[in-house]
Amino acid sequence: MDMTGLLYSQIGYDIKDPMRALIRSTNPSYVPEGALFTLVNTSTEQVVIQKPVSYWGELWKSSWWELDFSELDDAGTYTLSVQAEGKELCKSDPFNVATHLLWDETLTIVALDQMEERARLARNQNGWKDCGSTIREVNSHATCLIGLCDLMNTGFQWLTHSEIERLAQQLLIGCNYLATCQDKAEKLGLGKGSIVHEIPDDMVVIPGDVAQCVVAFARTSRLIIERYPSQSDEYLERAVAAYDYLLEQAHPLGQSGFSPLNHGASADFQVPDEWMTRDLLMMIWGGMELWISGKTHYKERVIHMARQVLQRQVPRDRPEGEFYGHFYTFDHCDFTEKANIHHHIGHDTGGTFPNYIVGLIEMTRRWYDDPEAPIWRKAVEDFAYGYFLPACSKNPFYLLPEGYFKGQGLLVFCGPWHGMNTSIAFTATLATKLETFTGDRAFRKISVGNLQWIAGLNAGITQHSFKGCEFWHEEIEPSQVIPYSQIYGIGTRYVGCWSDIRGSIPNGFSVNPQFQLTVEPTQEADGPWLFTDEDWIPHSAGWVSALTILREHKMYADKLR
């Protein structure tokens, strides 16, 4: 039996952003040549746009067609329908279009209401209930703080005074839990500045956790200095201690917790005594945040790490497939960085930031007159145009693939066991930063595509999708593909999650069952086959970050305030 569905945002669309819907069908003849789509204003019942449906292509064992109505410039409520050969093939429910609609519909719920409830439910009211269970991981708290810092840094101008204070309180809650974990690590003799992964069940140090905490502590310190000066001073001291630990005491974790499957490495790969590129990139970012905070003596160490990263960049004359500009994971290996490698406690823990070169971007902006600045700029441009833009353009949603797998090519869903929506949302942030960096609006399709994937313009839920869920289930016919918002409690239709906290975002689409690494990364296996329903606060962090950075950019690029 064929499966077919009209896929569109379940929350709505922002004016001046790319506005699209997609048709997915396992029947390649479902939409005949000459089919038209019609956009109707439900208030006036007038046809606003009528255009041909565009065939996108074949992917993930389905055919895809695109309905692009980006020229729409009027706020309102609309429906889409598709006509062919004198009959209506499919029709949407009503959806809304407005300026800053995604922000207005989701921001305070995801960033404030949800996080306040998670603070209330946290063990001993310290930190947040960070997922579907009782765990409070350091990496999830640090990632969440990083997203909330983006909101406090530039999004404050669109918040009320009371909302800003609520946000500041959440920054304190997150940082105070990290401080507890840092104090515990020192008492255990694990090294001054180190940070245990989780209290009470995983009191081990993951260097990747510590690197993320440097960014979280340093940024929070600057953003609360006028409201909470004593806490600001404390957090900066903690960031310095954590960074010094990384530079002087920490060592890579080696083979323990390394997944060859996630990395696309051979099963017998021996992990070298080196930092992964993603670790170096996070340390670069942390060093930049400390430099901005007045700790300028770290500059040479940051530049040294940048040199290490650039030595691992895939050169244009020796591409991986058709791609260049991305990065090998180690100095001497034949596989490149993947967007999401997070799984068990160990080497790969917390690896959810997707090719996150924001530290390099910041270096080119802050140290523009450094003799090496042209080299950093070229590295960013090569990544943007050699890998990021063309790789995201290989699927109809502009999702950043998990990565390039040797012998298979780009794979979008193979690899992770959870946390996919973290990487997807932070991809949207990175795309906006690259649009700002290059001045090229082509990156807008990526930022909006990855955001709208979470807002409902995704591959759609099928009857088979629920085989990946622990708790959520709905009755769907075998022939149906139905779009759902991935933000619990928001949207015409929205997915379920473990915690039932409004504003939560679950793991999302995957090939692996939740918390299992069982599917080999191959083209045949790749696709949005399963939906995984556990909620996790890094997903929300990415959403808040992406919305904030995009709104700030549109204020200047699109003259939208």
PDB file of N, CA and C in Angstrom, residues 437-513:
ATOM      1  N   PHE A 437      27.839  36.067   8.001  1.00  0.00           N
ATOM      2  CA  PHE A 437      29.269  36.079   7.671  1.00  0.00           C
ATOM      3  C   PHE A 437      29.496  36.322   6.186  1.00  0.00           C
ATOM      4  N   THR A 438      28.715  35.659   5.337  1.00  0.00           N
ATOM      5  CA  THR A 438      28.933  35.725   3.886  1.00  0.00           C
ATOM      6  C   THR A 438      28.081  36.782   3.195  1.00  0.00           C
ATOM      7  N   GLY A 439      26.969  37.181   3.830  1.00  0.00           N
ATOM      8  CA  GLY A 439      26.012  38.055   3.161  1.00  0.00           C
ATOM      9  C   GLY A 439      25.176  37.342   2.122  1.00  0.00           C
ATOM     10  N   ASP A 440      25.197  36.026   2.137  1.00  0.00           N
ATOM     11  CA  ASP A 440      24.531  35.210   1.118  1.00  0.00           C
ATOM     12  C   ASP A 440      23.221  34.656   1.677  1.00  0.00           C
ATOM     13  N   ARG A 441      22.109  35.072   1.082  1.00  0.00           N
ATOM     14  CA  ARG A 441      20.797  34.650   1.562  1.00  0.00           C
ATOM     15  C   ARG A 441      20.504  33.174   1.256  1.00  0.00           C
ATOM     16  N   ALA A 442      21.349  32.518   0.493  1.00  0.00           N
ATOM     17  CA  ALA A 442      21.138  31.093   0.222  1.00  0.00           C
ATOM     18  C   ALA A 442      21.104  30.281   1.510  1.00  0.00           C
ATOM     19  N   PHE A 443      21.777  30.752   2.544  1.00  0.00           N
ATOM     20  CA  PHE A 443      21.803  30.021   3.811  1.00  0.00           C
ATOM     21  C   PHE A 443      20.480  30.133   4.573  1.00  0.00           C
ATOM     22  N   ARG A 444      19.615  31.079   4.157  1.00  0.00           N
ATOM     23  CA  ARG A 444      18.317  31.233   4.841  1.00  0.00           C
ATOM     24  C   ARG A 444      17.463  29.983   4.675  1.00  0.00           C
ATOM     25  N   LYS A 445      17.558  29.338   3.520  1.00  0.00           N
ATOM     26  CA  LYS A 445      16.784  28.114   3.316  1.00  0.00           C
ATOM     27  C   LYS A 445      17.156  27.051   4.345  1.00  0.00           C
ATOM     28  N   ILE A 446      18.416  27.049   4.743  1.00  0.00           N
ATOM     29  CA  ILE A 446      18.868  26.058   5.719  1.00  0.00           C
ATOM     30  C   ILE A 446      18.386  26.422   7.112  1.00  0.00           C
ATOM     31  N   SER A 447      18.546  27.671   7.500  1.00  0.00           N
ATOM     32  CA  SER A 447      18.112  28.060   8.843  1.00  0.00           C
ATOM     33  C   SER A 447      16.616  27.844   9.010  1.00  0.00           C
ATOM     34  N   VAL A 448      15.838  28.259   8.028  1.00  0.00           N
ATOM     35  CA  VAL A 448      14.385  28.106   8.126  1.00  0.00           C
ATOM     36  C   VAL A 448      13.980  26.646   7.946  1.00  0.00           C
ATOM     37  N   GLY A 449      14.637  25.931   7.044  1.00  0.00           N
ATOM     38  CA  GLY A 449      14.302  24.528   6.839  1.00  0.00           C
ATOM     39  C   GLY A 449      14.488  23.694   8.085  1.00  0.00           C
ATOM     40  N   ASN A 450      15.594  23.926   8.809  1.00  0.00           N
ATOM     41  CA  ASN A 450      15.841  23.161  10.026  1.00  0.00           C
ATOM     42  C   ASN A 450      14.905  23.572  11.153  1.00  0.00           C
ATOM     43  N   LEU A 451      14.558  24.856  11.234  1.00  0.00           N
ATOM     44  CA  LEU A 451      13.556  25.289  12.211  1.00  0.00           C
ATOM     45  C   LEU A 451      12.188  24.701  11.896  1.00  0.00           C
ATOM     46  N   GLN A 452      11.785  24.794  10.632  1.00  0.00           N
ATOM     47  CA  GLN A 452      10.458  24.309  10.265  1.00  0.00           C
ATOM     48  C   GLN A 452      10.354  22.788  10.376  1.00  0.00           C
ATOM     49  N   TRP A 453      11.471  22.081  10.275  1.00  0.00           N
ATOM     50  CA  TRP A 453      11.444  20.635  10.525  1.00  0.00           C
ATOM     51  C   TRP A 453      10.871  20.363  11.912  1.00  0.00           C
ATOM     52  N   ILE A 454      11.265  21.174  12.881  1.00  0.00           N
ATOM     53  CA  ILE A 454      10.751  21.019  14.243  1.00  0.00           C
ATOM     54  C   ILE A 454       9.336  21.571  14.346  1.00  0.00           C
ATOM     55  N   ALA A 455       9.032  22.620  13.590  1.00  0.00           N
ATOM     56  CA  ALA A 455       7.705  23.241  13.646  1.00  0.00           C
ATOM     57  C   ALA A 455       6.633  22.453  12.903  1.00  0.00           C
ATOM     58  N   GLY A 456       7.009  21.419  12.171  1.00  0.00           N
ATOM     59  CA  GLY A 456       6.004  20.578  11.532  1.00  0.00           C
ATOM     60  C   GLY A 456       6.215  20.276  10.073  1.00  0.00           C
ATOM     61  N   LEU A 457       7.005  21.089   9.377  1.00  0.00           N
ATOM     62  CA  LEU A 457       7.317  20.783   7.978  1.00  0.00           C
ATOM     63  C   LEU A 457       8.460  19.770   7.968  1.00  0.00           C
ATOM     64  N   ASN A 458       8.095  18.533   8.300  1.00  0.00           N
ATOM     65  CA  ASN A 458       9.067  17.444   8.379  1.00  0.00           C
ATOM     66  C   ASN A 458       8.581  16.276   7.538  1.00  0.00           C
ATOM     67  N   ALA A 459       9.229  15.146   7.654  1.00  0.00           N
ATOM     68  CA  ALA A 459       8.905  13.993   6.809  1.00  0.00           C
ATOM     69  C   ALA A 459       7.569  13.364   7.130  1.00  0.00           C
ATOM     70  N   GLY A 460       6.963  13.749   8.255  1.00  0.00           N
ATOM     71  CA  GLY A 460       5.638  13.253   8.598  1.00  0.00           C
ATOM     72  C   GLY A 460       5.677  11.962   9.401  1.00  0.00           C
ATOM     73  N   ILE A 461       4.659  11.796  10.228  1.00  0.00           N
ATOM     74  CA  ILE A 461       4.517  10.605  11.059  1.00  0.00           C
ATOM     75  C   ILE A 461       3.703   9.561  10.297  1.00  0.00           C
ATOM     76  N   THR A 462       4.199   8.333  10.317  1.00  0.00           N
ATOM     77  CA  THR A 462       3.496   7.209   9.703  1.00  0.00           C
ATOM     78  C   THR A 462       3.143   6.193  10.787  1.00  0.00           C
ATOM     79  N   GLN A 463       2.387   5.198  10.412  1.00  0.00           N
ATOM     80  CA  GLN A 463       2.057   4.137  11.361  1.00  0.00           C
ATOM     81  C   GLN A 463       3.322   3.474  11.899  1.00  0.00           C
ATOM     82  N   HIS A 464       4.318   3.332  11.024  1.00  0.00           N
ATOM     83  CA  HIS A 464       5.568   2.682  11.426  1.00  0.00           C
ATOM     84  C   HIS A 464       6.391   3.548  12.376  1.00  0.00           C
ATOM     85  N   SER A 465       6.200   4.880  12.332  1.00  0.00           N
ATOM     86  CA  SER A 465       7.013   5.790  13.142  1.00  0.00           C
ATOM     87  C   SER A 465       6.971   5.442  14.618  1.00  0.00           C
ATOM     88  N   PHE A 466       5.809   4.966  15.084  1.00  0.00           N
ATOM     89  CA  PHE A 466       5.622   4.753  16.521  1.00  0.00           C
ATOM     90  C   PHE A 466       6.435   3.584  17.066  1.00  0.00           C
ATOM     91  N   LYS A 467       7.036   2.794  16.189  1.00  0.00           N
ATOM     92  CA  LYS A 467       7.901   1.708  16.665  1.00  0.00           C
ATOM     93  C   LYS A 467       9.145   2.249  17.364  1.00  0.00           C
ATOM     94  N   GLY A 468       9.418   3.536  17.199  1.00  0.00           N
ATOM     95  CA  GLY A 468      10.537   4.151  17.906  1.00  0.00           C
ATOM     96  C   GLY A 468      10.144   4.833  19.196  1.00  0.00           C
ATOM     97  N   CYS A 469       8.845   4.876  19.497  1.00  0.00           N
ATOM     98  CA  CYS A 469       8.350   5.619  20.658  1.00  0.00           C
ATOM     99  C   CYS A 469       8.214   4.726  21.889  1.00  0.00           C
ATOM    100  N   GLU A 470       8.426   5.320  23.037  1.00  0.00           N
ATOM    101  CA  GLU A 470       8.242   4.626  24.303  1.00  0.00           C
ATOM    102  C   GLU A 470       6.816   4.808  24.821  1.00  0.00           C
ATOM    103  N   PHE A 471       6.269   6.031  24.695  1.00  0.00           N
ATOM    104  CA  PHE A 471       4.968   6.332  25.279  1.00  0.00           C
ATOM    105  C   PHE A 471       3.944   6.855  24.270  1.00  0.00           C
ATOM    106  N   TRP A 472       4.392   7.690  23.315  1.00  0.00           N
ATOM    107  CA  TRP A 472       3.431   8.342  22.424  1.00  0.00           C
ATOM    108  C   TRP A 472       2.937   7.378  21.356  1.00  0.00           C
ATOM    109  N   HIS A 473       1.631   7.393  21.141  1.00  0.00           N
ATOM    110  CA  HIS A 473       1.043   6.604  20.062  1.00  0.00           C
ATOM    111  C   HIS A 473      -0.285   7.231  19.655  1.00  0.00           C
ATOM    112  N   GLU A 474      -0.538   7.277  18.360  1.00  0.00           N
ATOM    113  CA  GLU A 474      -1.834   7.686  17.825  1.00  0.00           C
ATOM    114  C   GLU A 474      -2.203   6.740  16.689  1.00  0.00           C
ATOM    115  N   GLU A 475      -3.486   6.695  16.389  1.00  0.00           N
ATOM    116  CA  GLU A 475      -3.953   5.826  15.312  1.00  0.00           C
ATOM    117  C   GLU A 475      -3.771   6.530  13.971  1.00  0.00           C
ATOM    118  N   ILE A 476      -2.953   5.947  13.118  1.00  0.00           N
ATOM    119  CA  ILE A 476      -2.702   6.471  11.779  1.00  0.00           C
ATOM    120  C   ILE A 476      -2.887   5.338  10.784  1.00  0.00           C
ATOM    121  N   GLU A 477      -3.581   5.615   9.714  1.00  0.00           N
ATOM    122  CA  GLU A 477      -3.813   4.598   8.693  1.00  0.00           C
ATOM    123  C   GLU A 477      -2.505   4.254   7.974  1.00  0.00           C
ATOM    124  N   PRO A 478      -2.375   3.023   7.495  1.00  0.00           N
ATOM    125  CA  PRO A 478      -1.134   2.623   6.805  1.00  0.00           C
ATOM    126  C   PRO A 478      -0.796   3.487   5.594  1.00  0.00           C
ATOM    127  N   SER A 479      -1.807   4.120   4.995  1.00  0.00           N
ATOM    128  CA  SER A 479      -1.571   4.923   3.792  1.00  0.00           C
ATOM    129  C   SER A 479      -1.240   6.382   4.104  1.00  0.00           C
ATOM    130  N   GLN A 480      -1.266   6.768   5.373  1.00  0.00           N
ATOM    131  CA  GLN A 480      -1.145   8.178   5.729  1.00  0.00           C
ATOM    132  C   GLN A 480       0.281   8.568   6.124  1.00  0.00           C
ATOM    133  N   VAL A 481       0.639   9.790   5.760  1.00  0.00           N
ATOM    134  CA  VAL A 481       1.830  10.474   6.265  1.00  0.00           C
ATOM    135  C   VAL A 481       1.339  11.825   6.772  1.00  0.00           C
ATOM    136  N   ILE A 482       1.463  12.079   8.072  1.00  0.00           N
ATOM    137  CA  ILE A 482       0.818  13.238   8.684  1.00  0.00           C
ATOM    138  C   ILE A 482       1.864  14.120   9.356  1.00  0.00           C
ATOM    139  N   PRO A 483       1.845  15.430   9.072  1.00  0.00           N
ATOM    140  CA  PRO A 483       2.821  16.324   9.712  1.00  0.00           C
ATOM    141  C   PRO A 483       2.425  16.650  11.152  1.00  0.00           C
ATOM    142  N   TYR A 484       3.414  16.684  12.027  1.00  0.00           N
ATOM    143  CA  TYR A 484       3.221  17.054  13.429  1.00  0.00           C
ATOM    144  C   TYR A 484       4.305  18.048  13.841  1.00  0.00           C
ATOM    145  N   SER A 485       3.920  19.052  14.607  1.00  0.00           N
ATOM    146  CA  SER A 485       4.906  19.872  15.301  1.00  0.00           C
ATOM    147  C   SER A 485       5.652  19.000  16.302  1.00  0.00           C
ATOM    148  N   GLN A 486       6.952  19.238  16.422  1.00  0.00           N
ATOM    149  CA  GLN A 486       7.746  18.489  17.391  1.00  0.00           C
ATOM    150  C   GLN A 486       7.914  19.246  18.710  1.00  0.00           C
ATOM    151  N   ILE A 487       7.098  20.257  18.936  1.00  0.00           N
ATOM    152  CA  ILE A 487       7.096  20.967  20.218  1.00  0.00           C
ATOM    153  C   ILE A 487       5.816  20.596  20.949  1.00  0.00           C
ATOM    154  N   TYR A 488       5.952  19.914  22.053  1.00  0.00           N
ATOM    155  CA  TYR A 488       4.790  19.392  22.765  1.00  0.00           C
ATOM    156  C   TYR A 488       3.883  20.536  23.224  1.00  0.00           C
ATOM    157  N   GLY A 489       2.613  20.438  22.843  1.00  0.00           N
ATOM    158  CA  GLY A 489       1.616  21.410  23.264  1.00  0.00           C
ATOM    159  C   GLY A 489       1.464  22.600  22.351  1.00  0.00           C
ATOM    160  N   ILE A 490       2.235  22.680  21.269  1.00  0.00           N
ATOM    161  CA  ILE A 490       2.177  23.839  20.373  1.00  0.00           C
ATOM    162  C   ILE A 490       1.993  23.355  18.942  1.00  0.00           C
ATOM    163  N   GLY A 491       0.964  23.875  18.271  1.00  0.00           N
ATOM    164  CA  GLY A 491       0.727  23.530  16.879  1.00  0.00           C
ATOM    165  C   GLY A 491      -0.634  22.900  16.671  1.00  0.00           C
ATOM    166  N   THR A 492      -1.075  22.886  15.420  1.00  0.00           N
ATOM    167  CA  THR A 492      -2.347  22.246  15.087  1.00  0.00           C
ATOM    168  C   THR A 492      -2.330  20.789  15.514  1.00  0.00           C
ATOM    169  N   ARG A 493      -1.261  20.098  15.180  1.00  0.00           N
ATOM    170  CA  ARG A 493      -0.990  18.743  15.678  1.00  0.00           C
ATOM    171  C   ARG A 493       0.408  18.756  16.268  1.00  0.00           C
ATOM    172  N   TYR A 494       0.618  18.070  17.368  1.00  0.00           N
ATOM    173  CA  TYR A 494       1.949  18.018  17.962  1.00  0.00           C
ATOM    174  C   TYR A 494       2.213  16.633  18.531  1.00  0.00           C
ATOM    175  N   VAL A 495       3.498  16.285  18.568  1.00  0.00           N
ATOM    176  CA  VAL A 495       3.914  14.959  19.016  1.00  0.00           C
ATOM    177  C   VAL A 495       3.789  14.847  20.531  1.00  0.00           C
ATOM    178  N   GLY A 496       3.822  13.609  21.007  1.00  0.00           N
ATOM    179  CA  GLY A 496       3.895  13.365  22.435  1.00  0.00           C
ATOM    180  C   GLY A 496       5.340  13.282  22.900  1.00  0.00           C
ATOM    181  N   CYS A 497       5.528  13.313  24.215  1.00  0.00           N
ATOM    182  CA  CYS A 497       6.862  13.159  24.791  1.00  0.00           C
ATOM    183  C   CYS A 497       6.739  12.534  26.175  1.00  0.00           C
ATOM    184  N   TRP A 498       7.848  12.172  26.758  1.00  0.00           N
ATOM    185  CA  TRP A 498       7.824  11.450  28.030  1.00  0.00           C
ATOM    186  C   TRP A 498       7.286  12.301  29.177  1.00  0.00           C
ATOM    187  N   SER A 499       7.732  13.562  29.258  1.00  0.00           N
ATOM    188  CA  SER A 499       7.463  14.363  30.455  1.00  0.00           C
ATOM    189  C   SER A 499       6.128  15.086  30.433  1.00  0.00           C
ATOM    190  N   ASP A 500       5.526  15.224  29.250  1.00  0.00           N
ATOM    191  CA  ASP A 500       4.264  15.956  29.125  1.00  0.00           C
ATOM    192  C   ASP A 500       4.374  17.384  29.660  1.00  0.00           C
ATOM    193  N   ILE A 501       5.514  18.013  29.461  1.00  0.00           N
ATOM    194  CA  ILE A 501       5.703  19.411  29.839  1.00  0.00           C
ATOM    195  C   ILE A 501       5.584  20.254  28.578  1.00  0.00           C
ATOM    196  N   ARG A 502       4.645  21.179  28.571  1.00  0.00           N
ATOM    197  CA  ARG A 502       4.433  22.008  27.384  1.00  0.00           C
ATOM    198  C   ARG A 502       5.717  22.760  27.026  1.00  0.00           C
ATOM    199  N   GLY A 503       6.029  22.772  25.734  1.00  0.00           N
ATOM    200  CA  GLY A 503       7.249  23.413  25.260  1.00  0.00           C
ATOM    201  C   GLY A 503       8.424  22.479  25.124  1.00  0.00           C
ATOM    202  N   SER A 504       8.260  21.216  25.528  1.00  0.00           N
ATOM    203  CA  SER A 504       9.335  20.234  25.395  1.00  0.00           C
ATOM    204  C   SER A 504       9.478  19.790  23.943  1.00  0.00           C
ATOM    205  N   ILE A 505      10.691  19.469  23.549  1.00  0.00           N
ATOM    206  CA  ILE A 505      10.981  18.975  22.204  1.00  0.00           C
ATOM    207  C   ILE A 505      11.660  17.615  22.340  1.00  0.00           C
ATOM    208  N   PRO A 506      11.096  16.568  21.755  1.00  0.00           N
ATOM    209  CA  PRO A 506      11.703  15.238  21.869  1.00  0.00           C
ATOM    210  C   PRO A 506      12.822  15.015  20.854  1.00  0.00           C
ATOM    211  N   ASN A 507      13.371  13.800  20.891  1.00  0.00           N
ATOM    212  CA  ASN A 507      14.548  13.482  20.080  1.00  0.00           C
ATOM    213  C   ASN A 507      14.305  13.614  18.586  1.00  0.00           C
ATOM    214  N   GLY A 508      13.157  13.100  18.104  1.00  0.00           N
ATOM    215  CA  GLY A 508      12.826  13.264  16.701  1.00  0.00           C
ATOM    216  C   GLY A 508      13.033  12.018  15.863  1.00  0.00           C
ATOM    217  N   PHE A 509      13.225  12.222  14.570  1.00  0.00           N
ATOM    218  CA  PHE A 509      13.264  11.138  13.585  1.00  0.00           C
ATOM    219  C   PHE A 509      14.631  10.446  13.595  1.00  0.00           C
ATOM    220  N   SER A 510      14.605   9.125  13.405  1.00  0.00           N
ATOM    221  CA  SER A 510      15.827   8.341  13.519  1.00  0.00           C
ATOM    222  C   SER A 510      15.691   7.039  12.748  1.00  0.00           C
ATOM    223  N   VAL A 511      16.813   6.362  12.568  1.00  0.00           N
ATOM    224  CA  VAL A 511      16.773   4.978  12.088  1.00  0.00           C
ATOM    225  C   VAL A 511      16.962   4.008  13.246  1.00  0.00           C
ATOM    226  N   ASN A 512      17.678   4.451  14.275  1.00  0.00           N
ATOM    227  CA  ASN A 512      17.914   3.594  15.435  1.00  0.00           C
ATOM    228  C   ASN A 512      16.750   3.673  16.416  1.00  0.00           C
ATOM    229  N   PRO A 513      16.377   2.558  17.027  1.00  0.00           N
ATOM    230  CA  PRO A 513      15.465   2.645  18.166  1.00  0.00           C
ATOM    231  C   PRO A 513      16.101   3.517  19.249  1.00  0.00           C
TER     232      PRO A 513
END
